[in-house]
XYZ file of C-alpha atoms in Angstrom:
532
model
C 46.282 93.281 48.839
C 48.407 93.557 51.990
C 52.157 93.194 51.866
C 52.231 89.754 53.437
C 49.535 88.400 51.117
C 51.742 89.500 48.231
C 54.714 87.679 49.736
C 52.634 84.519 50.105
C 51.346 84.747 46.526
C 54.868 85.236 45.169
C 56.129 82.310 47.237
C 53.377 80.006 45.931
C 53.898 81.202 42.326
C 57.578 80.317 42.651
C 56.735 76.763 43.720
C 54.248 76.392 40.842
C 56.726 77.810 38.305
C 59.527 75.536 39.515
C 57.269 72.471 39.257
C 56.613 73.112 35.559
C 52.945 72.158 36.024
C 50.096 74.004 34.373
C 47.082 75.304 36.286
C 44.950 72.688 34.503
C 47.116 69.909 35.901
C 47.189 71.454 39.381
C 43.431 71.934 39.343
C 42.914 68.169 39.199
C 45.441 67.597 41.979
C 44.293 70.216 44.504
C 40.532 70.249 43.897
C 40.209 73.929 42.970
C 39.345 75.395 39.574
C 42.020 77.039 37.462
C 40.380 80.445 37.918
C 40.363 80.021 41.714
C 44.026 79.005 41.751
C 44.895 81.943 39.504
C 43.081 84.336 41.853
C 44.907 83.036 44.907
C 48.268 83.177 43.106
C 47.536 86.821 42.253
C 47.372 87.930 45.898
C 44.078 86.839 47.419
C 44.711 85.037 50.731
C 44.217 81.312 50.050
C 42.667 78.795 52.455
C 44.970 76.589 54.518
C 44.012 73.360 52.697
C 44.834 74.833 49.279
C 48.291 75.854 50.468
C 48.994 72.354 51.805
C 47.728 70.784 48.561
C 49.743 73.167 46.358
C 52.960 72.488 48.271
C 52.342 68.722 48.064
C 51.711 68.944 44.304
C 54.636 71.211 43.399
C 57.511 70.652 45.832
C 59.830 67.610 45.896
C 59.365 65.443 48.990
C 62.789 66.281 50.380
C 61.919 70.021 50.520
C 58.200 69.721 51.247
C 58.235 70.027 55.060
C 60.399 73.138 54.971
C 58.411 74.827 52.195
C 55.106 73.999 53.913
C 56.295 75.571 57.166
C 57.398 78.684 55.267
C 54.035 78.910 53.471
C 52.071 78.556 56.739
C 54.203 81.285 58.332
C 53.469 83.570 55.377
C 49.752 82.706 55.617
C 49.737 83.592 59.311
C 51.388 86.930 58.576
C 48.930 87.597 55.742
C 45.911 86.852 57.955
C 47.277 88.798 60.936
C 49.761 91.385 59.610
C 52.248 92.457 62.304
C 51.750 96.053 63.361
C 55.490 96.643 63.595
C 58.205 94.800 61.754
C 59.981 92.183 63.797
C 63.659 92.607 64.418
C 66.085 90.876 62.133
C 68.185 88.076 63.543
C 71.610 89.570 63.015
C 74.928 87.749 62.820
C 76.479 90.213 65.334
C 75.189 92.433 68.134
C 72.339 94.631 67.012
C 74.268 97.797 66.446
C 73.149 100.294 63.844
C 76.107 99.415 61.612
C 75.377 95.670 61.808
C 71.714 96.294 61.053
C 72.595 98.368 57.987
C 75.026 95.740 56.771
C 72.462 92.954 57.207
C 69.794 94.939 55.393
C 72.190 95.717 52.534
C 73.176 92.063 52.242
C 69.538 90.961 52.232
C 68.707 93.607 49.607
C 71.448 92.258 47.344
C 70.125 88.709 47.642
C 66.572 89.931 46.938
C 67.764 91.729 43.824
C 69.589 88.612 42.595
C 66.570 86.440 43.315
C 64.256 88.882 41.542
C 66.523 88.849 38.485
C 66.741 85.062 38.562
C 62.937 84.841 38.672
C 62.689 87.231 35.726
C 65.216 85.174 33.760
C 63.397 81.948 34.638
C 60.102 83.333 33.404
C 61.682 84.623 30.185
C 63.248 81.217 29.546
C 59.970 79.426 30.205
C 58.254 81.747 27.757
C 60.979 81.108 25.174
C 60.606 77.350 25.653
C 56.816 77.624 25.290
C 57.215 79.774 22.163
C 59.541 77.170 20.662
C 57.207 74.297 21.582
C 54.277 76.039 19.877
C 56.467 76.896 16.919
C 57.505 73.256 16.574
C 53.857 72.294 16.155
C 53.189 75.056 13.643
C 56.253 74.132 11.591
C 55.505 70.409 11.719
C 52.091 71.137 10.251
C 53.643 73.515 7.711
C 56.206 70.939 6.551
C 53.412 68.415 6.164
C 51.366 70.934 4.154
C 54.371 71.666 1.963
C 54.945 67.963 1.327
C 51.360 67.650 0.128
C 51.735 70.830 -1.916
C 54.948 69.562 -3.502
C 53.282 66.319 -4.520
C 50.376 68.227 -6.056
C 52.620 70.720 -7.861
C 54.858 67.939 -9.146
C 51.832 66.141 -10.596
C 50.686 69.371 -12.279
C 54.185 69.971 -13.666
C 54.493 66.434 -14.994
C 51.072 66.658 -16.620
C 51.952 69.962 -18.260
C 55.216 68.465 -19.525
C 53.137 65.939 -21.441
C 50.208 68.066 -22.551
C 51.133 71.767 -22.549
C 54.858 72.456 -22.997
C 55.975 76.081 -22.944
C 55.337 78.980 -20.611
C 52.875 77.197 -18.346
C 55.344 74.357 -17.844
C 58.083 76.796 -16.838
C 55.726 78.488 -14.371
C 54.863 75.091 -12.891
C 58.561 74.308 -12.493
C 59.082 77.624 -10.717
C 56.217 76.835 -8.326
C 57.783 73.457 -7.533
C 61.174 75.089 -6.955
C 59.647 77.714 -4.696
C 57.804 75.055 -2.670
C 61.010 73.039 -2.315
C 62.809 76.122 -1.005
C 59.973 76.824 1.430
C 60.067 73.247 2.691
C 63.817 73.488 3.272
C 63.328 76.763 5.160
C 60.527 75.273 7.271
C 62.688 72.270 8.145
C 65.592 74.561 9.060
C 63.394 76.724 11.293
C 61.905 73.559 12.822
C 65.402 72.394 13.775
C 66.147 75.843 15.230
C 62.919 75.839 17.249
C 63.685 72.435 18.708
C 67.220 73.511 19.604
C 66.000 76.768 21.195
C 63.488 74.802 23.253
C 66.273 72.490 24.461
C 68.595 75.402 25.275
C 65.892 77.278 27.178
C 65.016 74.197 29.225
C 68.677 73.551 30.097
C 69.214 77.153 31.204
C 65.947 77.062 33.184
C 67.129 73.920 35.003
C 70.310 75.748 35.940
C 68.377 78.799 37.100
C 66.053 76.709 39.273
C 69.092 75.499 41.220
C 70.247 79.104 41.670
C 66.757 80.163 42.779
C 66.744 77.407 45.396
C 70.152 78.523 46.647
C 69.097 82.188 46.806
C 65.870 81.272 48.601
C 67.869 79.318 51.155
C 70.213 82.296 51.548
C 67.242 84.566 52.236
C 65.978 82.099 54.841
C 69.371 82.262 56.535
C 69.555 86.064 56.458
C 65.981 86.584 57.562
C 66.033 84.137 60.455
C 62.594 83.972 62.088
C 61.619 87.539 61.292
C 59.948 88.987 58.179
C 61.837 90.550 55.318
C 62.613 94.275 55.492
C 61.107 94.512 51.999
C 57.443 94.225 51.231
C 57.779 91.527 48.581
C 59.545 90.637 45.405
C 58.204 92.539 42.465
C 55.300 90.836 40.740
C 56.513 89.771 37.335
C 54.130 90.285 34.468
C 53.850 87.300 32.158
C 55.375 87.874 28.771
C 52.909 87.947 25.876
C 52.655 84.630 24.104
C 54.794 84.182 21.035
C 53.274 83.655 17.513
C 52.425 80.476 16.934
C 48.646 84.563 -2.925
C 47.921 85.294 -10.351
C 50.562 85.593 -7.839
C 50.735 82.319 -5.970
C 48.575 83.316 -3.022
C 49.132 80.075 -1.093
C 52.896 80.349 -1.500
C 52.800 83.996 -0.393
C 50.952 82.970 2.769
C 53.566 80.303 3.417
C 56.372 82.846 2.966
C 54.669 85.171 5.454
C 54.254 82.346 7.967
C 57.908 81.348 7.547
C 58.958 84.954 8.102
C 56.990 85.018 11.364
C 58.550 81.694 12.410
C 62.030 83.068 11.694
C 61.239 86.203 13.710
C 60.080 84.121 16.696
C 63.190 81.942 16.470
C 65.389 85.055 16.266
C 63.649 86.628 19.251
C 63.990 83.456 21.341
C 67.637 83.104 20.269
C 68.332 86.680 21.437
C 66.608 85.995 24.777
C 68.495 82.745 25.356
C 71.855 84.220 24.326
C 71.336 87.260 26.548
C 70.406 85.191 29.614
C 73.175 82.678 28.933
C 75.654 85.561 28.777
C 74.291 86.958 32.063
C 74.600 83.561 33.765
C 77.751 82.058 32.237
C 79.483 84.981 30.547
C 79.053 83.365 27.120
C 76.159 83.044 24.666
C 74.784 79.597 23.934
C 76.804 77.831 21.257
C 74.639 76.195 18.652
C 75.675 72.584 17.933
C 76.541 71.510 14.382
C 73.430 71.198 12.255
C 71.960 67.719 12.474
C 69.935 66.124 9.693
C 66.242 66.279 10.387
C 64.385 63.055 10.828
C 62.882 62.758 7.341
C 59.616 61.321 8.581
C 58.971 63.654 11.512
C 56.427 65.876 9.712
C 52.854 65.163 10.611
C 51.092 62.722 8.361
C 47.702 64.431 8.216
C 46.720 68.096 7.838
C 44.505 67.828 10.916
C 47.079 66.139 13.155
C 47.841 69.365 15.008
C 44.157 69.593 15.961
C 43.929 66.049 17.313
C 44.094 65.273 21.002
C 47.139 63.495 22.375
C 44.996 60.393 22.929
C 43.902 60.399 19.271
C 47.505 60.858 18.137
C 48.590 57.923 20.285
C 45.794 55.728 18.931
C 46.797 56.590 15.361
C 50.476 55.946 16.108
C 49.752 52.578 17.714
C 47.505 51.619 14.798
C 50.279 52.485 12.315
C 52.722 50.434 14.391
C 50.361 47.427 14.462
C 50.026 47.398 10.692
C 53.780 47.820 10.268
C 53.658 51.251 8.627
C 57.033 52.425 9.932
C 57.017 55.807 8.169
C 53.565 56.710 9.483
C 54.346 55.437 12.993
C 57.563 57.482 13.118
C 55.747 60.631 11.978
C 52.929 60.237 14.475
C 55.195 59.361 17.376
C 57.352 62.369 16.443
C 54.269 64.580 16.705
C 53.309 62.926 19.975
C 56.803 63.557 21.378
C 56.426 67.285 20.718
C 52.961 67.319 22.323
C 54.121 65.346 25.382
C 57.314 67.379 25.828
C 55.356 70.638 25.671
C 52.869 69.387 28.298
C 54.921 67.200 30.660
C 58.473 68.255 29.785
C 61.093 66.280 27.854
C 62.324 64.349 30.916
C 58.932 63.101 32.143
C 58.593 59.304 32.115
C 55.618 59.405 29.721
C 57.600 61.610 27.324
C 60.660 59.339 27.553
C 58.523 56.305 26.678
C 57.046 58.049 23.622
C 60.531 59.190 22.589
C 61.657 55.543 22.735
C 58.771 54.501 20.456
C 59.647 57.331 18.079
C 63.310 56.305 17.900
C 62.335 52.669 17.288
C 60.099 53.507 14.338
C 62.631 55.974 12.901
C 65.044 53.028 12.761
C 62.374 50.771 11.290
C 61.685 53.414 8.638
C 65.295 53.113 7.448
C 67.211 55.820 9.314
C 69.381 54.072 11.948
C 71.796 57.015 12.225
C 69.040 59.388 13.344
C 67.584 56.687 15.601
C 71.031 56.252 17.155
C 71.159 59.963 18.019
C 67.613 59.909 19.372
C 68.441 56.948 21.613
C 71.638 58.669 22.807
C 69.572 61.676 23.964
C 67.018 59.408 25.653
C 69.710 57.515 27.578
C 71.335 60.785 28.675
C 67.986 62.111 29.926
C 67.134 58.842 31.688
C 70.447 59.028 33.525
C 69.360 62.449 34.844
C 65.842 61.288 35.681
C 64.574 58.902 38.420
C 64.890 56.123 35.820
C 68.688 55.968 36.066
C 71.389 54.062 34.229
C 70.865 50.780 36.090
C 67.120 50.653 35.441
C 65.916 48.017 32.993
C 64.275 50.670 30.785
C 67.569 52.521 30.502
C 69.448 49.290 29.788
C 67.018 48.506 26.960
C 67.449 51.973 25.459
C 71.228 51.643 25.802
C 70.900 48.349 23.945
C 68.854 49.991 21.180
C 71.370 52.846 20.951
C 74.233 50.382 20.557
C 72.329 48.339 17.966
C 71.520 51.405 15.845
C 75.157 52.503 16.164
C 76.286 49.240 14.599
C 73.500 49.260 12.056
C 74.507 52.795 11.016
C 77.967 51.507 10.059
C 80.079 51.559 13.228
C 80.258 47.942 14.487
C 83.400 48.523 16.581
C 81.708 51.234 18.669
C 78.595 49.067 18.937
C 80.744 46.175 20.188
C 82.296 48.349 22.903
C 78.913 49.763 23.939
C 77.496 46.245 24.230
C 80.462 45.117 26.343
C 79.507 47.732 28.973
C 75.808 46.894 28.667
C 76.463 43.174 29.226
C 78.501 43.962 32.344
C 75.731 46.149 33.782
C 72.942 43.728 32.786
C 74.702 40.810 34.479
C 75.090 42.896 37.642
C 71.597 44.413 37.707
C 69.342 41.837 36.020
C 71.281 38.596 36.346
C 72.634 36.119 33.765
C 69.279 34.528 32.880
C 67.305 37.734 32.189
C 66.093 38.137 28.597
C 67.711 41.579 28.298
C 71.055 40.190 29.429
C 70.859 37.280 26.976
C 69.854 39.602 24.117
C 72.729 41.987 24.932
C 75.221 39.088 24.913
C 73.918 37.958 21.520
C 74.281 41.454 20.028
C 77.719 41.871 21.609
C 78.859 38.698 19.840
C 77.171 39.800 16.590
C 78.975 43.171 16.412
C 82.238 41.611 17.568
C 82.063 39.499 14.420
C 81.002 42.473 12.301
C 83.971 44.437 13.649
C 86.345 41.851 12.126
C 86.988 39.332 14.908
C 85.022 36.164 14.036
C 87.083 33.997 16.419
C 86.170 36.158 19.437
C 82.545 36.265 18.256
C 82.545 32.439 17.930
C 83.680 32.065 21.550
C 81.098 34.577 22.809
C 78.340 32.715 20.956
C 79.524 29.368 22.363
C 79.078 30.443 25.998
C 75.813 32.222 25.160
C 74.357 29.095 23.494
C 75.031 27.059 26.639
C 73.022 29.548 28.712
C 70.253 29.921 26.125
C 69.775 26.154 25.944
C 69.594 26.036 29.746
C 67.163 28.972 30.038
C 65.114 28.741 26.807
C 65.615 25.235 25.440
C 67.489 23.626 22.559
C 64.904 24.425 19.872
C 63.884 27.931 21.002
C 64.006 30.475 18.171
C 66.540 32.702 19.982
C 68.753 29.693 20.682
C 68.622 28.684 17.033
C 69.593 32.197 15.895
C 72.620 32.180 18.202
C 73.554 28.664 17.004
C 73.301 29.832 13.381
C 75.558 32.849 14.015
C 78.005 30.697 15.981
C 78.322 28.306 13.043
C 78.880 31.179 10.599
C 81.627 32.745 12.769
C 83.216 29.336 13.182
C 83.539 29.021 9.429
C 84.830 32.591 9.066
C 87.423 31.908 11.770
C 88.967 29.183 9.605
C 87.137 25.964 10.517
C 84.835 25.182 7.546
C 84.465 21.492 8.451
C 83.247 22.365 11.944
C 80.903 24.976 10.492
C 79.524 22.332 8.102
C 78.791 19.957 10.996
C 77.189 22.694 13.064
C 74.950 23.683 10.161
C 73.919 20.048 9.688
C 72.511 20.104 13.233
C 70.882 23.506 12.645
C 69.174 22.297 9.438
C 67.794 19.318 11.366
C 66.528 21.604 14.147
C 64.866 24.110 11.778
C 63.278 21.225 9.842
C 61.892 19.842 13.093
C 60.593 23.184 14.357
C 59.597 25.075 11.180
C 59.421 22.449 8.434
C 61.680 21.695 5.446
C 60.388 24.514 3.244
C 60.613 27.378 5.722
C 62.859 30.273 4.708
C 65.175 29.771 7.681
C 65.497 26.051 6.961
C 66.336 26.774 3.324
C 68.883 29.458 4.284
C 70.628 27.215 6.813
C 70.742 24.431 4.206
C 72.456 26.845 1.794
C 75.001 27.654 4.477
C 75.606 23.959 5.049
C 76.301 23.513 1.329
C 78.650 26.522 1.332
C 80.804 25.275 4.221
C 80.708 21.693 2.957
C 82.235 22.891 -0.322
C 84.884 24.934 1.492
C 85.738 21.975 3.711
C 86.118 19.812 0.602
C 88.313 22.435 -1.059
C 85.822 23.017 -3.856
């Protein structure tokens, strides 16, 4: 391999690494097999069309023209190596001292870029290790849940039939399994956090690599580098993925390996963070795990992403919130490992996961999941003014109130309403829904009079946009009447509920649950108005 072919290969590897795409993905985009791409990235001189396709598939549009020109220049040098090195374009007259200074400066930048590339590759490997470990631990937690159920049944049966030593042994097995499950969940949380930390540091390094590459372009001018090429970095080996109770012993061994991988990745991340920032990464306070994130079936880890999505959608259709949350949680891990956590497909799956976590009865965890999604969408092409982001902001605010903080939810909704009116307009369904929830949590936060007034203006717009008897209009009318009564006007609330009862009777019938409930509210406020 000649020197210039090595430079070209390193340049193309850098673009591929920075894109985050796998060779399998690139193969479909450039029309070459993964083995061919791998060969060309290892130093074989690639054809012109492959270079153009690789740059188009891996480089952002704003940098594409510049990177393509650089790649073609490197290809030309690789195909026709210069017999003598070209002179450097120097900032001053080409004296010997100036030449030495320029070469020293370029050497320093090369060394920094080489180190940054090494750090980037280490961080990518740590993130991949953590992603694989997440899958292993998800499957392990699921296995332990099944094992706990089985051991608990055996213990309970022994308690009835065979008290004594066997019962005590069964209790010990249950206790050991519970401890293993807690350890697996703890290591799962660590693996997820290490993956997040590695990805954040890698994002920071990619910016530094771009800056150093630009600096080399400036120092080199139109001539070749005085160095042959950056050192080829060897890929790190992949991370890791019994009467004694043989099954429990195997689980302990697997947990020990998981802990070792987490420890190794933590050391790598802390070391690189210290090199970059001067401080190790600070772990955030431990967060409660989503209780339904473990996979629902022992073979889930072996299913394709398409099969997982089909299963998750089927669980959602039949209203099985726990199963849907588990499957979408597994799908999030799969999608994040393949596309990255900020990819639009991953963000959509994360939104589904958060929704079903809330539906499964954990609004506090759903709130935190939505907060992370909104933060990532604000960094992604789908920014804060996009309808998808507004909807996730709405869901975050709703779960915040549902988790017991209506005042914060009210304030979040106030900002959402302002942005929805500006971006989507007053008649958009998202805007109307945000105004309804803003009024709802205003009342929940202890200000029924303000909520009453918000509902009053909303009802006018909902009648105009949706109609007098539309379900959403009726819900807002019902809440308006309730807040009116709570604000000290029971007679007005009574009259409002009389109209609502008539509307529900007309639309749903006299025996419908909503008709019956609104009739009960009418009776309540009628009694208060009469002083009963």
